[in-house]
Every structure is written in C-alpha cells, then in structure tokens.
PDB file of C-alpha atoms in Angstrom:
ATOM      1  CA  MET A   1     118.266  67.258 107.246  1.00 45.00           C
ATOM      2  CA  SER A   2     118.832  64.082 109.223  1.00 47.00           C
ATOM      3  CA  ALA A   3     116.626  61.039 108.876  1.00 52.00           C
ATOM      4  CA  PRO A   4     113.448  61.261 110.916  1.00 50.00           C
ATOM      5  CA  ALA A   5     113.114  59.439 114.208  1.00 52.00           C
ATOM      6  CA  ALA A   6     112.256  55.766 114.046  1.00 64.00           C
ATOM      7  CA  ARG A   7     108.610  56.529 114.658  1.00 71.00           C
ATOM      8  CA  ASP A   8     106.862  59.707 113.610  1.00 73.00           C
ATOM      9  CA  PRO A   9     104.464  60.792 116.367  1.00 74.00           C
ATOM     10  CA  GLY A  10     102.040  62.116 113.757  1.00 72.00           C
ATOM     11  CA  LEU A  11     102.188  58.818 111.807  1.00 83.00           C
ATOM     12  CA  GLN A  12     102.760  60.786 108.604  1.00 84.00           C
ATOM     13  CA  PRO A  13     104.395  57.937 106.618  1.00 87.00           C
ATOM     14  CA  GLU A  14     101.509  55.645 107.556  1.00 89.00           C
ATOM     15  CA  ARG A  15      98.983  58.256 106.462  1.00 90.00           C
ATOM     16  CA  THR A  16     100.783  58.631 103.175  1.00 91.00           C
ATOM     17  CA  SER A  17     100.760  54.861 102.621  1.00 92.00           C
ATOM     18  CA  LEU A  18      97.042  54.784 103.352  1.00 93.00           C
ATOM     19  CA  SER A  19      96.512  57.643 100.924  1.00 94.00           C
ATOM     20  CA  TRP A  20      98.198  55.635  98.163  1.00 95.00           C
ATOM     21  CA  GLY A  21      95.994  52.671  99.029  1.00 95.00           C
ATOM     22  CA  ARG A  22      92.896  54.860  98.907  1.00 95.00           C
ATOM     23  CA  THR A  23      93.863  56.098  95.469  1.00 95.00           C
ATOM     24  CA  LEU A  24      94.298  52.533  94.243  1.00 95.00           C
ATOM     25  CA  LEU A  25      90.879  51.666  95.684  1.00 95.00           C
ATOM     26  CA  ALA A  26      89.318  54.583  93.792  1.00 95.00           C
ATOM     27  CA  LEU A  27      90.894  53.285  90.589  1.00 95.00           C
ATOM     28  CA  PHE A  28      89.503  49.767  91.270  1.00 95.00           C
ATOM     29  CA  ALA A  29      86.025  51.288  91.567  1.00 94.00           C
ATOM     30  CA  ALA A  30      86.561  53.050  88.232  1.00 94.00           C
ATOM     31  CA  ASP A  31      87.711  49.744  86.691  1.00 94.00           C
ATOM     32  CA  LEU A  32      84.530  47.970  87.760  1.00 94.00           C
ATOM     33  CA  LEU A  33      82.314  50.593  86.104  1.00 94.00           C
ATOM     34  CA  ILE A  34      84.375  50.641  82.909  1.00 93.00           C
ATOM     35  CA  TRP A  35      84.605  46.853  82.553  1.00 93.00           C
ATOM     36  CA  ARG A  36      80.888  46.535  83.260  1.00 92.00           C
ATOM     37  CA  SER A  37      80.037  49.176  80.630  1.00 90.00           C
ATOM     38  CA  TRP A  38      82.226  47.411  78.121  1.00 91.00           C
ATOM     39  CA  ALA A  39      80.670  43.999  78.848  1.00 91.00           C
ATOM     40  CA  VAL A  40      77.138  45.419  78.631  1.00 89.00           C
ATOM     41  CA  ALA A  41      77.876  47.251  75.379  1.00 86.00           C
ATOM     42  CA  ALA A  42      79.470  44.142  73.872  1.00 85.00           C
ATOM     43  CA  SER A  43      76.508  41.912  74.767  1.00 85.00           C
ATOM     44  CA  GLN A  44      73.989  44.473  73.499  1.00 82.00           C
ATOM     45  CA  GLY A  45      75.978  44.998  70.341  1.00 73.00           C
ATOM     46  CA  SER A  46      75.842  41.314  69.481  1.00 63.00           C
ATOM     47  CA  ALA A  47      72.099  41.046  70.136  1.00 58.00           C
ATOM     48  CA  VAL A  48      70.586  44.232  68.744  1.00 50.00           C
ATOM     49  CA  PRO A  49      71.403  45.943  65.462  1.00 49.00           C
ATOM     50  CA  LYS A  50      72.589  49.440  66.266  1.00 47.00           C
ATOM     51  CA  THR A  51      73.078  51.505  63.157  1.00 51.00           C
ATOM     52  CA  GLY A  52      72.097  49.836  59.932  1.00 49.00           C
ATOM     53  CA  PRO A  53      69.452  47.242  59.076  1.00 48.00           C
ATOM     54  CA  GLU A  54      71.831  44.440  59.966  1.00 47.00           C
ATOM     55  CA  ALA A  55      74.664  46.184  61.800  1.00 47.00           C
ATOM     56  CA  GLY A  56      75.657  43.401  64.108  1.00 47.00           C
ATOM     57  CA  PRO A  57      78.293  42.771  66.767  1.00 48.00           C
ATOM     58  CA  ALA A  58      80.239  45.640  68.205  1.00 47.00           C
ATOM     59  CA  ALA A  59      83.355  43.569  67.611  1.00 45.00           C
ATOM     60  CA  ARG A  60      82.792  43.770  63.875  1.00 46.00           C
ATOM     61  CA  GLY A  61      83.403  47.494  64.146  1.00 44.00           C
ATOM     62  CA  TRP A  62      87.116  46.858  64.042  1.00 47.00           C
ATOM     63  CA  ALA A  63      86.929  45.412  60.558  1.00 45.00           C
ATOM     64  CA  GLY A  64      83.779  46.973  59.163  1.00 48.00           C
ATOM     65  CA  ALA A  65      82.665  50.522  58.588  1.00 46.00           C
ATOM     66  CA  ALA A  66      81.061  50.876  62.050  1.00 57.00           C
ATOM     67  CA  THR A  67      82.807  52.736  64.885  1.00 62.00           C
ATOM     68  CA  PRO A  68      85.673  50.948  66.606  1.00 74.00           C
ATOM     69  CA  ASP A  69      85.191  49.635  70.130  1.00 85.00           C
ATOM     70  CA  PHE A  70      86.170  52.729  72.115  1.00 88.00           C
ATOM     71  CA  LEU A  71      84.850  51.268  75.359  1.00 90.00           C
ATOM     72  CA  GLY A  72      87.208  48.349  74.790  1.00 90.00           C
ATOM     73  CA  VAL A  73      90.086  50.812  74.423  1.00 91.00           C
ATOM     74  CA  CYS A  74      88.895  52.473  77.625  1.00 92.00           C
ATOM     75  CA  ALA A  75      88.809  49.100  79.428  1.00 93.00           C
ATOM     76  CA  LEU A  76      92.345  48.399  78.216  1.00 93.00           C
ATOM     77  CA  ALA A  77      93.517  51.844  79.394  1.00 94.00           C
ATOM     78  CA  ALA A  78      91.911  51.208  82.786  1.00 94.00           C
ATOM     79  CA  THR A  79      93.752  47.894  83.069  1.00 95.00           C
ATOM     80  CA  VAL A  80      97.071  49.483  82.130  1.00 95.00           C
ATOM     81  CA  ALA A  81      96.531  52.380  84.568  1.00 95.00           C
ATOM     82  CA  THR A  82      95.685  49.904  87.327  1.00 95.00           C
ATOM     83  CA  VAL A  83      98.821  47.836  86.729  1.00 96.00           C
ATOM     84  CA  VAL A  84     100.968  50.994  86.685  1.00 95.00           C
ATOM     85  CA  LEU A  85      99.418  52.382  89.848  1.00 95.00           C
ATOM     86  CA  CYS A  86      99.681  48.983  91.593  1.00 95.00           C
ATOM     87  CA  LEU A  87     103.427  48.999  90.884  1.00 95.00           C
ATOM     88  CA  CYS A  88     103.775  52.618  92.051  1.00 94.00           C
ATOM     89  CA  VAL A  89     101.898  51.873  95.274  1.00 94.00           C
ATOM     90  CA  ALA A  90     103.970  48.748  95.942  1.00 94.00           C
ATOM     91  CA  VAL A  91     107.230  50.666  95.446  1.00 93.00           C
ATOM     92  CA  ARG A  92     106.139  53.683  97.471  1.00 92.00           C
ATOM     93  CA  VAL A  93     104.682  51.740 100.401  1.00 92.00           C
ATOM     94  CA  ARG A  94     107.909  49.766 100.612  1.00 92.00           C
ATOM     95  CA  GLN A  95     109.939  53.001 100.574  1.00 90.00           C
ATOM     96  CA  LEU A  96     107.767  54.578 103.241  1.00 89.00           C
ATOM     97  CA  ARG A  97     108.405  51.670 105.566  1.00 88.00           C
ATOM     98  CA  HIS A  98     111.979  52.731 106.192  1.00 84.00           C
ATOM     99  CA  SER A  99     112.301  56.291 104.920  1.00 82.00           C
ATOM    100  CA  SER A 100     110.140  59.398 104.904  1.00 81.00           C
ATOM    101  CA  TYR A 101     111.742  61.322 102.068  1.00 83.00           C
ATOM    102  CA  ALA A 102     109.834  62.734  99.122  1.00 84.00           C
ATOM    103  CA  PRO A 103     109.143  60.174  96.383  1.00 87.00           C
ATOM    104  CA  PRO A 104     111.117  60.130  93.126  1.00 89.00           C
ATOM    105  CA  SER A 105     109.501  62.325  90.462  1.00 89.00           C
ATOM    106  CA  SER A 106     109.203  59.392  88.090  1.00 90.00           C
ATOM    107  CA  LEU A 107     106.832  57.654  90.513  1.00 92.00           C
ATOM    108  CA  MET A 108     104.537  60.664  90.556  1.00 93.00           C
ATOM    109  CA  ARG A 109     104.836  61.089  86.801  1.00 93.00           C
ATOM    110  CA  TRP A 110     103.892  57.456  86.122  1.00 94.00           C
ATOM    111  CA  SER A 111     100.899  57.453  88.412  1.00 94.00           C
ATOM    112  CA  ALA A 112      99.607  60.749  86.983  1.00 95.00           C
ATOM    113  CA  ALA A 113     100.246  59.519  83.431  1.00 95.00           C
ATOM    114  CA  GLY A 114      98.128  56.406  84.032  1.00 95.00           C
ATOM    115  CA  VAL A 115      95.172  58.545  85.087  1.00 95.00           C
ATOM    116  CA  VAL A 116      95.689  60.906  82.133  1.00 96.00           C
ATOM    117  CA  VAL A 117      95.594  57.977  79.686  1.00 95.00           C
ATOM    118  CA  LEU A 118      92.444  56.687  81.351  1.00 95.00           C
ATOM    119  CA  GLY A 119      90.884  60.159  81.119  1.00 95.00           C
ATOM    120  CA  LEU A 120      91.727  60.585  77.440  1.00 94.00           C
ATOM    121  CA  SER A 121      90.396  57.144  76.536  1.00 94.00           C
ATOM    122  CA  SER A 122      87.146  57.884  78.352  1.00 94.00           C
ATOM    123  CA  VAL A 123      86.849  61.161  76.437  1.00 94.00           C
ATOM    124  CA  ALA A 124      87.132  59.066  73.271  1.00 92.00           C
ATOM    125  CA  ALA A 125      84.592  56.545  74.566  1.00 91.00           C
ATOM    126  CA  VAL A 126      82.072  59.274  75.419  1.00 90.00           C
ATOM    127  CA  ALA A 127      82.576  61.425  72.342  1.00 90.00           C
ATOM    128  CA  LEU A 128      83.030  58.748  69.659  1.00 87.00           C
ATOM    129  CA  GLY A 129      81.448  55.662  71.203  1.00 77.00           C
ATOM    130  CA  PRO A 130      78.015  54.352  70.287  1.00 69.00           C
TER     131      PRO A 130
ATOM    132  CA  MET B   1     113.647  58.330  84.177  1.00 61.00           C
ATOM    133  CA  ARG B   2     115.543  61.544  84.794  1.00 72.00           C
ATOM    134  CA  GLU B   3     114.865  63.615  87.873  1.00 82.00           C
ATOM    135  CA  PRO B   4     113.971  67.239  87.110  1.00 84.00           C
ATOM    136  CA  ALA B   5     116.642  69.879  87.703  1.00 83.00           C
ATOM    137  CA  TRP B   6     114.992  71.367  90.779  1.00 83.00           C
ATOM    138  CA  ARG B   7     115.684  68.142  92.651  1.00 83.00           C
ATOM    139  CA  LYS B   8     119.342  69.193  92.950  1.00 82.00           C
ATOM    140  CA  THR B   9     118.689  72.739  94.166  1.00 82.00           C
ATOM    141  CA  GLY B  10     118.137  74.068  97.671  1.00 81.00           C
ATOM    142  CA  SER B  11     117.896  71.799 100.687  1.00 84.00           C
ATOM    143  CA  THR B  12     115.685  68.851 101.553  1.00 84.00           C
ATOM    144  CA  PRO B  13     112.553  70.169 103.279  1.00 84.00           C
ATOM    145  CA  ASP B  14     111.085  68.807 106.489  1.00 84.00           C
ATOM    146  CA  TYR B  15     109.850  65.331 105.571  1.00 85.00           C
ATOM    147  CA  ARG B  16     106.399  66.078 106.992  1.00 87.00           C
ATOM    148  CA  PHE B  17     105.904  68.874 104.474  1.00 89.00           C
ATOM    149  CA  SER B  18     106.997  66.601 101.653  1.00 90.00           C
ATOM    150  CA  LEU B  19     104.587  63.901 102.767  1.00 92.00           C
ATOM    151  CA  ALA B  20     101.767  66.432 103.063  1.00 92.00           C
ATOM    152  CA  ASN B  21     102.554  67.533  99.507  1.00 93.00           C
ATOM    153  CA  GLU B  22     102.428  63.898  98.392  1.00 93.00           C
ATOM    154  CA  THR B  23      99.033  63.257 100.014  1.00 94.00           C
ATOM    155  CA  THR B  24      97.711  66.451  98.404  1.00 94.00           C
ATOM    156  CA  PHE B  25      98.864  65.153  95.022  1.00 95.00           C
ATOM    157  CA  LEU B  26      97.057  61.881  95.690  1.00 96.00           C
ATOM    158  CA  ALA B  27      93.900  63.717  96.725  1.00 95.00           C
ATOM    159  CA  TRP B  28      93.944  65.608  93.402  1.00 95.00           C
ATOM    160  CA  ILE B  29      94.468  62.318  91.564  1.00 96.00           C
ATOM    161  CA  ARG B  30      91.409  60.881  93.319  1.00 96.00           C
ATOM    162  CA  THR B  31      89.419  63.988  92.397  1.00 94.00           C
ATOM    163  CA  SER B  32      90.522  63.509  88.809  1.00 95.00           C
ATOM    164  CA  LEU B  33      89.445  59.845  88.904  1.00 96.00           C
ATOM    165  CA  ALA B  34      86.080  60.828  90.377  1.00 95.00           C
ATOM    166  CA  LEU B  35      85.452  63.277  87.510  1.00 94.00           C
ATOM    167  CA  ILE B  36      86.398  60.687  84.882  1.00 95.00           C
ATOM    168  CA  VAL B  37      84.221  58.008  86.485  1.00 95.00           C
ATOM    169  CA  GLY B  38      81.373  60.507  86.885  1.00 93.00           C
ATOM    170  CA  ALA B  39      81.527  61.339  83.185  1.00 93.00           C
ATOM    171  CA  LEU B  40      81.497  57.664  82.186  1.00 93.00           C
ATOM    172  CA  ALA B  41      78.752  56.817  84.681  1.00 93.00           C
ATOM    173  CA  ILE B  42      76.430  59.549  83.361  1.00 91.00           C
ATOM    174  CA  ASP B  43      77.144  58.533  79.784  1.00 91.00           C
ATOM    175  CA  GLN B  44      76.785  54.767  80.297  1.00 90.00           C
ATOM    176  CA  LEU B  45      74.247  54.352  83.098  1.00 89.00           C
ATOM    177  CA  PHE B  46      71.895  57.302  82.532  1.00 86.00           C
ATOM    178  CA  PRO B  47      71.914  57.950  78.780  1.00 85.00           C
ATOM    179  CA  GLU B  48      68.376  59.365  78.873  1.00 85.00           C
ATOM    180  CA  ILE B  49      69.222  62.101  81.372  1.00 84.00           C
ATOM    181  CA  ALA B  50      69.595  64.694  78.597  1.00 82.00           C
ATOM    182  CA  PRO B  51      69.447  64.941  74.795  1.00 85.00           C
ATOM    183  CA  ALA B  52      72.517  63.261  73.303  1.00 85.00           C
ATOM    184  CA  PRO B  53      74.451  66.406  72.254  1.00 89.00           C
ATOM    185  CA  LEU B  54      74.090  68.018  75.686  1.00 88.00           C
ATOM    186  CA  ARG B  55      74.924  64.781  77.499  1.00 89.00           C
ATOM    187  CA  ILE B  56      77.989  64.124  75.381  1.00 91.00           C
ATOM    188  CA  ALA B  57      79.201  67.722  75.734  1.00 91.00           C
ATOM    189  CA  MET B  58      78.791  67.580  79.507  1.00 90.00           C
ATOM    190  CA  CYS B  59      80.499  64.192  79.878  1.00 92.00           C
ATOM    191  CA  VAL B  60      83.360  65.133  77.560  1.00 93.00           C
ATOM    192  CA  ALA B  61      83.886  68.342  79.554  1.00 92.00           C
ATOM    193  CA  LEU B  62      83.963  66.409  82.842  1.00 92.00           C
ATOM    194  CA  ALA B  63      86.395  63.791  81.517  1.00 94.00           C
ATOM    195  CA  VAL B  64      88.673  66.417  79.937  1.00 94.00           C
ATOM    196  CA  ILE B  65      88.777  68.330  83.222  1.00 92.00           C
ATOM    197  CA  GLY B  66      89.592  65.027  84.953  1.00 93.00           C
ATOM    198  CA  ALA B  67      92.524  64.295  82.627  1.00 94.00           C
ATOM    199  CA  LEU B  68      93.754  67.882  82.911  1.00 93.00           C
ATOM    200  CA  LEU B  69      93.565  67.719  86.680  1.00 93.00           C
ATOM    201  CA  ALA B  70      95.894  64.700  86.775  1.00 94.00           C
ATOM    202  CA  VAL B  71      98.477  66.667  84.738  1.00 95.00           C
ATOM    203  CA  LEU B  72      98.045  69.685  87.010  1.00 93.00           C
ATOM    204  CA  ALA B  73      98.401  67.469  90.096  1.00 94.00           C
ATOM    205  CA  TYR B  74     101.861  66.391  88.959  1.00 94.00           C
ATOM    206  CA  ARG B  75     102.889  69.905  87.909  1.00 93.00           C
ATOM    207  CA  ARG B  76     101.704  71.380  91.168  1.00 93.00           C
ATOM    208  CA  TRP B  77     103.450  68.686  93.223  1.00 93.00           C
ATOM    209  CA  GLY B  78     106.719  69.616  91.495  1.00 92.00           C
ATOM    210  CA  GLN B  79     106.179  73.348  91.986  1.00 91.00           C
ATOM    211  CA  MET B  80     105.416  72.881  95.674  1.00 92.00           C
ATOM    212  CA  GLU B  81     108.384  70.595  96.229  1.00 90.00           C
ATOM    213  CA  GLU B  82     110.662  73.093  94.444  1.00 90.00           C
ATOM    214  CA  ALA B  83     109.317  76.037  96.450  1.00 91.00           C
ATOM    215  CA  MET B  84     109.873  74.128  99.692  1.00 91.00           C
ATOM    216  CA  ARG B  85     113.438  73.251  98.700  1.00 90.00           C
ATOM    217  CA  GLN B  86     114.164  76.918  97.953  1.00 88.00           C
ATOM    218  CA  ASN B  87     112.410  78.012 101.130  1.00 86.00           C
ATOM    219  CA  ARG B  88     110.147  80.201  99.005  1.00 86.00           C
ATOM    220  CA  GLU B  89     106.504  81.044  99.439  1.00 85.00           C
ATOM    221  CA  LEU B  90     104.226  78.325  98.056  1.00 85.00           C
ATOM    222  CA  PRO B  91     102.885  79.223  94.594  1.00 83.00           C
ATOM    223  CA  PHE B  92      99.289  80.382  94.292  1.00 84.00           C
ATOM    224  CA  SER B  93      97.091  78.353  92.013  1.00 81.00           C
ATOM    225  CA  GLY B  94      93.837  79.218  90.295  1.00 84.00           C
ATOM    226  CA  VAL B  95      92.933  75.514  90.077  1.00 85.00           C
ATOM    227  CA  MET B  96      90.854  75.698  93.249  1.00 85.00           C
ATOM    228  CA  LEU B  97      88.690  78.542  91.952  1.00 90.00           C
ATOM    229  CA  VAL B  98      88.256  76.936  88.526  1.00 88.00           C
ATOM    230  CA  MET B  99      87.395  73.579  90.126  1.00 88.00           C
ATOM    231  CA  THR B 100      84.896  75.181  92.500  1.00 90.00           C
ATOM    232  CA  ILE B 101      83.127  76.981  89.653  1.00 91.00           C
ATOM    233  CA  GLY B 102      83.322  73.943  87.377  1.00 88.00           C
ATOM    234  CA  VAL B 103      81.953  71.442  89.888  1.00 88.00           C
ATOM    235  CA  ALA B 104      79.247  73.877  91.023  1.00 92.00           C
ATOM    236  CA  ALA B 105      78.191  74.428  87.399  1.00 91.00           C
ATOM    237  CA  ALA B 106      78.118  70.669  86.732  1.00 89.00           C
ATOM    238  CA  ALA B 107      76.042  70.071  89.869  1.00 90.00           C
ATOM    239  CA  PHE B 108      73.632  72.852  88.882  1.00 93.00           C
ATOM    240  CA  ILE B 109      73.177  71.510  85.342  1.00 90.00           C
ATOM    241  CA  LEU B 110      72.624  67.987  86.711  1.00 89.00           C
ATOM    242  CA  ALA B 111      70.065  69.264  89.213  1.00 91.00           C
ATOM    243  CA  VAL B 112      68.161  71.070  86.445  1.00 92.00           C
ATOM    244  CA  LEU B 113      68.282  67.966  84.225  1.00 88.00           C
ATOM    245  CA  LEU B 114      67.058  65.710  87.029  1.00 87.00           C
ATOM    246  CA  LEU B 115      64.198  68.079  87.809  1.00 90.00           C
ATOM    247  CA  ALA B 116      63.280  68.392  84.138  1.00 87.00           C
ATOM    248  CA  ALA B 117      63.290  64.608  83.736  1.00 80.00           C
ATOM    249  CA  ARG B 118      60.555  64.210  86.369  1.00 75.00           C
TER     250      ARG B 118
END
C-alpha cells in the first residue's frame, strides 16, 4: 500500500502520538505514588522499630535479618520503566511525524516489558514488604 | 531485536487499522498501569481497609492481573496485526470477559469493605 496522504483527515497519527503521551502520563502518576510510598516507608522505618525490640532503619534490612527494601526495588523498577517508555515514546512520536506505518515489534515489546517489570516488583512489594 | 516471522507475511494493512491497533494496545497498557497503581495505593495508603491477609491477597491479585494484562496487550497486538496482514477475521479474546468479571468482583469486594469499615 502506498504511503498515506500528507495529512490524514482523521488525524490518526496525531491521535496515536497523543495516546503514547497519555500512557507516559499515567506512568508518571504511578511513579509519584511509588516514590512517595518508598520515601514514607523509609522515614518511618528509621524512626519507629517495626519488628523486634530494636529493629531499626529499613535500610538495615539489606544487611540484617529483616526483610529487604522491596518498595525500593519497586521504585527502581518504576524509574527503569519510565526511562524505557520515555525512549519508546520519543522514537514513536518522531516516526509518526513522517510515516503512519505500524511500529516495530521491539518498540511494543519494550514498552510492555517495562510495565510487566513494574507489575512484578509491586507484587513483591505488596506480598513481601513490611 | 528481531521482528517476529509474521511481519514478513501477507500485505501491509491500511495504516488506519494499524494505528487503531496501536492505540488499543496503549489503552490496555494504561489499564494495566491503573491496576498496578490501584493495588499499591490500597496497600500503601489504606492499610486498615481490611485484615492484612485479605488486603495482601486482594492487592497481589490486582497487581498480578496488571502485569499479565501488559503481556496480553503485546500478544494481542501481534495477533491483530498478523490477522490484518493475512486479511483474516480478527481473533476473539476472552480477556474482555475476564477483565469485566475481575474488575466487577474487585469493586464489589471494595464496596463491602468500605461499608464494613464504617
């Protein structure tokens, strides 16, 4: 099939670009909640003993017998997913500016994989976290 | 990364159909994100909404469904794109029914919990 006309009357490429942007915005909202939860948990962990008589900072969990910082892992996963999706959006929006063909599969795979990693790390944070 | 084999079969579909498929994929990804964030929000912001085992089970279920949905979004995008290239009928998916039942069940449980908490 030949390349579409210079301007699609239904503005489909523009809608698709906006849809990518919307998805990135949704991920930013998720980031805010996750980073906030992590910060709150870290500050509470350093102030209040959680498990034992003197179980202290959440950070000590890495070295000690307490649970590791799964919310921290979740925050890291959120950051990685955001960087990956930012790159995907940048590439795709640039492509959509001058062509309307389907995206490469790798782009879709990467953006889905970022969300999957975020999902799995939040399962860990919910199930194993404090 | 390698392109899957179906990319070389059939003919390129009308670009509008491809773009519609892409926006559908993105809508599923946003749904998946919403489920993951919902699970974390219930767990982190409202820990007293239910006894811990019930709360954790509910949040884990929501987050697992969210992660699964992102995988399904990619798989379904590929299936749709392949079907359009082959000029075949679009594949039927049970995801909609499962999602409808799942989200309705989650909403019902939340409503009961909120009422019980009063």
